[in-house]
Amino acid sequence: MSMSDDQKKRCHGIIHSAALLAGSVGFAGAQLPTADNLIIVPIQIGMVISLGAVFEKRIDESAAKSAIAAATATIVGRGISQWMVGWIPLWGNVVNATTAASITEGIGWVIANDFANHQSE
């Protein structure tokens, strides 16, 4: 089953807001290895819970954590970008922000599409 126009619109707002917030945190925390993950992961958890509501699925924090754990690209992708350029002022901030926002966006759409495909369950 696919998403309705209303669901797409709501998912778009939730995912883009979370990605923007994650990117802002990534920008601010680029020179502090892994410190920004302590803030980004809760943003992603909130995103997953909100996406669940769009599809009338009650998602608790542990289920949201499991969904995010399945998309471990956050830790891997952020770790690689941080290791490579995160320590370089400004450049590292931009790369870190872009990585955090992109990964959050990707996780959001993967989860939203999964919820849409399992709406009748």
PDB file of N, CA and C in Angstrom, residues 51-104:
ATOM      1  N   LEU A  51       6.351   9.612  12.957  1.00  0.00           N
ATOM      2  CA  LEU A  51       5.980   8.930  11.708  1.00  0.00           C
ATOM      3  C   LEU A  51       4.990   7.798  11.984  1.00  0.00           C
ATOM      4  N   GLY A  52       5.188   7.094  13.081  1.00  0.00           N
ATOM      5  CA  GLY A  52       4.247   6.051  13.451  1.00  0.00           C
ATOM      6  C   GLY A  52       2.838   6.594  13.593  1.00  0.00           C
ATOM      7  N   ALA A  53       2.723   7.773  14.198  1.00  0.00           N
ATOM      8  CA  ALA A  53       1.411   8.395  14.388  1.00  0.00           C
ATOM      9  C   ALA A  53       0.733   8.701  13.053  1.00  0.00           C
ATOM     10  N   VAL A  54       1.520   9.065  12.044  1.00  0.00           N
ATOM     11  CA  VAL A  54       0.958   9.348  10.718  1.00  0.00           C
ATOM     12  C   VAL A  54       0.238   8.117  10.174  1.00  0.00           C
ATOM     13  N   PHE A  55       0.790   6.944  10.461  1.00  0.00           N
ATOM     14  CA  PHE A  55       0.237   5.696   9.947  1.00  0.00           C
ATOM     15  C   PHE A  55      -0.577   4.929  11.002  1.00  0.00           C
ATOM     16  N   GLU A  56      -0.962   5.673  12.059  1.00  0.00           N
ATOM     17  CA  GLU A  56      -1.769   5.127  13.145  1.00  0.00           C
ATOM     18  C   GLU A  56      -1.127   3.906  13.783  1.00  0.00           C
ATOM     19  N   LYS A  57       0.183   3.977  13.935  1.00  0.00           N
ATOM     20  CA  LYS A  57       0.943   2.935  14.620  1.00  0.00           C
ATOM     21  C   LYS A  57       1.474   3.538  15.911  1.00  0.00           C
ATOM     22  N   ARG A  58       1.207   2.883  16.999  1.00  0.00           N
ATOM     23  CA  ARG A  58       1.719   3.349  18.287  1.00  0.00           C
ATOM     24  C   ARG A  58       3.137   2.829  18.428  1.00  0.00           C
ATOM     25  N   ILE A  59       4.071   3.736  18.410  1.00  0.00           N
ATOM     26  CA  ILE A  59       5.482   3.381  18.486  1.00  0.00           C
ATOM     27  C   ILE A  59       6.013   3.906  19.813  1.00  0.00           C
ATOM     28  N   ASP A  60       6.508   3.011  20.641  1.00  0.00           N
ATOM     29  CA  ASP A  60       7.109   3.478  21.889  1.00  0.00           C
ATOM     30  C   ASP A  60       8.607   3.691  21.673  1.00  0.00           C
ATOM     31  N   GLU A  61       9.265   4.204  22.683  1.00  0.00           N
ATOM     32  CA  GLU A  61      10.677   4.551  22.547  1.00  0.00           C
ATOM     33  C   GLU A  61      11.530   3.338  22.195  1.00  0.00           C
ATOM     34  N   SER A  62      11.262   2.190  22.784  1.00  0.00           N
ATOM     35  CA  SER A  62      12.093   1.024  22.495  1.00  0.00           C
ATOM     36  C   SER A  62      11.899   0.556  21.053  1.00  0.00           C
ATOM     37  N   ALA A  63      10.668   0.629  20.538  1.00  0.00           N
ATOM     38  CA  ALA A  63      10.433   0.260  19.140  1.00  0.00           C
ATOM     39  C   ALA A  63      11.113   1.254  18.205  1.00  0.00           C
ATOM     40  N   ALA A  64      11.081   2.533  18.569  1.00  0.00           N
ATOM     41  CA  ALA A  64      11.751   3.550  17.757  1.00  0.00           C
ATOM     42  C   ALA A  64      13.255   3.321  17.747  1.00  0.00           C
ATOM     43  N   LYS A  65      13.807   2.972  18.910  1.00  0.00           N
ATOM     44  CA  LYS A  65      15.245   2.676  18.981  1.00  0.00           C
ATOM     45  C   LYS A  65      15.591   1.471  18.116  1.00  0.00           C
ATOM     46  N   SER A  66      14.734   0.478  18.098  1.00  0.00           N
ATOM     47  CA  SER A  66      14.971  -0.706  17.270  1.00  0.00           C
ATOM     48  C   SER A  66      14.955  -0.349  15.791  1.00  0.00           C
ATOM     49  N   ALA A  67      14.013   0.502  15.402  1.00  0.00           N
ATOM     50  CA  ALA A  67      13.942   0.925  14.000  1.00  0.00           C
ATOM     51  C   ALA A  67      15.200   1.683  13.607  1.00  0.00           C
ATOM     52  N   ILE A  68      15.677   2.520  14.498  1.00  0.00           N
ATOM     53  CA  ILE A  68      16.887   3.289  14.204  1.00  0.00           C
ATOM     54  C   ILE A  68      18.102   2.380  14.218  1.00  0.00           C
ATOM     55  N   ALA A  69      18.125   1.411  15.118  1.00  0.00           N
ATOM     56  CA  ALA A  69      19.247   0.473  15.178  1.00  0.00           C
ATOM     57  C   ALA A  69      19.361  -0.299  13.871  1.00  0.00           C
ATOM     58  N   ALA A  70      18.224  -0.558  13.245  1.00  0.00           N
ATOM     59  CA  ALA A  70      18.233  -1.248  11.964  1.00  0.00           C
ATOM     60  C   ALA A  70      18.866  -0.376  10.881  1.00  0.00           C
ATOM     61  N   ALA A  71      18.877   0.912  11.105  1.00  0.00           N
ATOM     62  CA  ALA A  71      19.484   1.866  10.174  1.00  0.00           C
ATOM     63  C   ALA A  71      20.765   2.416  10.804  1.00  0.00           C
ATOM     64  N   THR A  72      21.681   1.556  11.097  1.00  0.00           N
ATOM     65  CA  THR A  72      22.908   1.932  11.812  1.00  0.00           C
ATOM     66  C   THR A  72      23.827   2.843  11.012  1.00  0.00           C
ATOM     67  N   ALA A  73      23.391   3.244   9.855  1.00  0.00           N
ATOM     68  CA  ALA A  73      24.201   4.150   9.042  1.00  0.00           C
ATOM     69  C   ALA A  73      24.534   5.431   9.790  1.00  0.00           C
ATOM     70  N   THR A  74      23.708   5.797  10.741  1.00  0.00           N
ATOM     71  CA  THR A  74      23.975   7.012  11.509  1.00  0.00           C
ATOM     72  C   THR A  74      25.346   6.946  12.156  1.00  0.00           C
ATOM     73  N   ILE A  75      25.561   5.905  12.889  1.00  0.00           N
ATOM     74  CA  ILE A  75      26.816   5.778  13.630  1.00  0.00           C
ATOM     75  C   ILE A  75      27.977   5.610  12.669  1.00  0.00           C
ATOM     76  N   VAL A  76      27.812   4.761  11.678  1.00  0.00           N
ATOM     77  CA  VAL A  76      28.889   4.508  10.730  1.00  0.00           C
ATOM     78  C   VAL A  76      29.193   5.756   9.904  1.00  0.00           C
ATOM     79  N   GLY A  77      28.157   6.325   9.293  1.00  0.00           N
ATOM     80  CA  GLY A  77      28.363   7.493   8.433  1.00  0.00           C
ATOM     81  C   GLY A  77      28.903   8.691   9.182  1.00  0.00           C
ATOM     82  N   ARG A  78      28.358   8.936  10.353  1.00  0.00           N
ATOM     83  CA  ARG A  78      28.810  10.076  11.145  1.00  0.00           C
ATOM     84  C   ARG A  78      30.226   9.840  11.641  1.00  0.00           C
ATOM     85  N   GLY A  79      30.525   8.617  12.010  1.00  0.00           N
ATOM     86  CA  GLY A  79      31.875   8.316  12.488  1.00  0.00           C
ATOM     87  C   GLY A  79      32.916   8.525  11.409  1.00  0.00           C
ATOM     88  N   ILE A  80      32.607   8.096  10.198  1.00  0.00           N
ATOM     89  CA  ILE A  80      33.538   8.262   9.083  1.00  0.00           C
ATOM     90  C   ILE A  80      33.743   9.734   8.766  1.00  0.00           C
ATOM     91  N   SER A  81      32.658  10.496   8.670  1.00  0.00           N
ATOM     92  CA  SER A  81      32.813  11.918   8.339  1.00  0.00           C
ATOM     93  C   SER A  81      33.558  12.652   9.448  1.00  0.00           C
ATOM     94  N   GLN A  82      33.273  12.294  10.690  1.00  0.00           N
ATOM     95  CA  GLN A  82      33.944  12.952  11.808  1.00  0.00           C
ATOM     96  C   GLN A  82      35.442  12.633  11.798  1.00  0.00           C
ATOM     97  N   TRP A  83      35.758  11.390  11.552  1.00  0.00           N
ATOM     98  CA  TRP A  83      37.158  10.966  11.532  1.00  0.00           C
ATOM     99  C   TRP A  83      37.916  11.645  10.403  1.00  0.00           C
ATOM    100  N   MET A  84      37.265  11.789   9.247  1.00  0.00           N
ATOM    101  CA  MET A  84      37.953  12.343   8.087  1.00  0.00           C
ATOM    102  C   MET A  84      38.125  13.858   8.149  1.00  0.00           C
ATOM    103  N   VAL A  85      37.059  14.563   8.448  1.00  0.00           N
ATOM    104  CA  VAL A  85      37.140  16.028   8.363  1.00  0.00           C
ATOM    105  C   VAL A  85      36.478  16.766   9.516  1.00  0.00           C
ATOM    106  N   GLY A  86      35.875  16.055  10.435  1.00  0.00           N
ATOM    107  CA  GLY A  86      35.128  16.699  11.509  1.00  0.00           C
ATOM    108  C   GLY A  86      35.944  17.638  12.364  1.00  0.00           C
ATOM    109  N   TRP A  87      37.212  17.394  12.456  1.00  0.00           N
ATOM    110  CA  TRP A  87      38.090  18.201  13.299  1.00  0.00           C
ATOM    111  C   TRP A  87      38.503  19.509  12.633  1.00  0.00           C
ATOM    112  N   ILE A  88      38.264  19.666  11.332  1.00  0.00           N
ATOM    113  CA  ILE A  88      38.656  20.887  10.615  1.00  0.00           C
ATOM    114  C   ILE A  88      37.573  21.945  10.818  1.00  0.00           C
ATOM    115  N   PRO A  89      37.926  23.074  11.475  1.00  0.00           N
ATOM    116  CA  PRO A  89      36.919  24.123  11.696  1.00  0.00           C
ATOM    117  C   PRO A  89      36.255  24.570  10.389  1.00  0.00           C
ATOM    118  N   LEU A  90      35.012  24.853  10.448  1.00  0.00           N
ATOM    119  CA  LEU A  90      34.110  25.263   9.383  1.00  0.00           C
ATOM    120  C   LEU A  90      33.876  24.157   8.357  1.00  0.00           C
ATOM    121  N   TRP A  91      34.905  23.694   7.685  1.00  0.00           N
ATOM    122  CA  TRP A  91      34.739  22.616   6.705  1.00  0.00           C
ATOM    123  C   TRP A  91      34.154  21.381   7.396  1.00  0.00           C
ATOM    124  N   GLY A  92      34.719  21.022   8.527  1.00  0.00           N
ATOM    125  CA  GLY A  92      34.220  19.882   9.294  1.00  0.00           C
ATOM    126  C   GLY A  92      32.792  20.102   9.754  1.00  0.00           C
ATOM    127  N   ASN A  93      32.477  21.326  10.134  1.00  0.00           N
ATOM    128  CA  ASN A  93      31.118  21.645  10.568  1.00  0.00           C
ATOM    129  C   ASN A  93      30.118  21.435   9.433  1.00  0.00           C
ATOM    130  N   VAL A  94      30.467  21.883   8.247  1.00  0.00           N
ATOM    131  CA  VAL A  94      29.574  21.760   7.086  1.00  0.00           C
ATOM    132  C   VAL A  94      29.386  20.286   6.716  1.00  0.00           C
ATOM    133  N   VAL A  95      30.486  19.543   6.664  1.00  0.00           N
ATOM    134  CA  VAL A  95      30.401  18.121   6.316  1.00  0.00           C
ATOM    135  C   VAL A  95      29.605  17.365   7.379  1.00  0.00           C
ATOM    136  N   ASN A  96      29.860  17.656   8.639  1.00  0.00           N
ATOM    137  CA  ASN A  96      29.157  16.995   9.735  1.00  0.00           C
ATOM    138  C   ASN A  96      27.661  17.296   9.683  1.00  0.00           C
ATOM    139  N   ALA A  97      27.312  18.544   9.427  1.00  0.00           N
ATOM    140  CA  ALA A  97      25.902  18.937   9.338  1.00  0.00           C
ATOM    141  C   ALA A  97      25.213  18.239   8.173  1.00  0.00           C
ATOM    142  N   THR A  98      25.872  18.219   7.033  1.00  0.00           N
ATOM    143  CA  THR A  98      25.311  17.578   5.843  1.00  0.00           C
ATOM    144  C   THR A  98      25.115  16.086   6.068  1.00  0.00           C
ATOM    145  N   THR A  99      26.094  15.457   6.682  1.00  0.00           N
ATOM    146  CA  THR A  99      26.001  14.022   6.960  1.00  0.00           C
ATOM    147  C   THR A  99      24.858  13.730   7.924  1.00  0.00           C
ATOM    148  N   ALA A 100      24.771  14.484   9.006  1.00  0.00           N
ATOM    149  CA  ALA A 100      23.708  14.267   9.999  1.00  0.00           C
ATOM    150  C   ALA A 100      22.327  14.457   9.381  1.00  0.00           C
ATOM    151  N   ALA A 101      22.169  15.516   8.593  1.00  0.00           N
ATOM    152  CA  ALA A 101      20.871  15.795   7.968  1.00  0.00           C
ATOM    153  C   ALA A 101      20.525  14.726   6.937  1.00  0.00           C
ATOM    154  N   SER A 102      21.486  14.346   6.111  1.00  0.00           N
ATOM    155  CA  SER A 102      21.236  13.357   5.055  1.00  0.00           C
ATOM    156  C   SER A 102      20.878  11.996   5.630  1.00  0.00           C
ATOM    157  N   ILE A 103      21.602  11.575   6.645  1.00  0.00           N
ATOM    158  CA  ILE A 103      21.326  10.275   7.247  1.00  0.00           C
ATOM    159  C   ILE A 103      19.958  10.282   7.936  1.00  0.00           C
ATOM    160  N   THR A 104      19.642  11.361   8.632  1.00  0.00           N
ATOM    161  CA  THR A 104      18.337  11.460   9.285  1.00  0.00           C
ATOM    162  C   THR A 104      17.223  11.439   8.244  1.00  0.00           C
TER     163      THR A 104
END
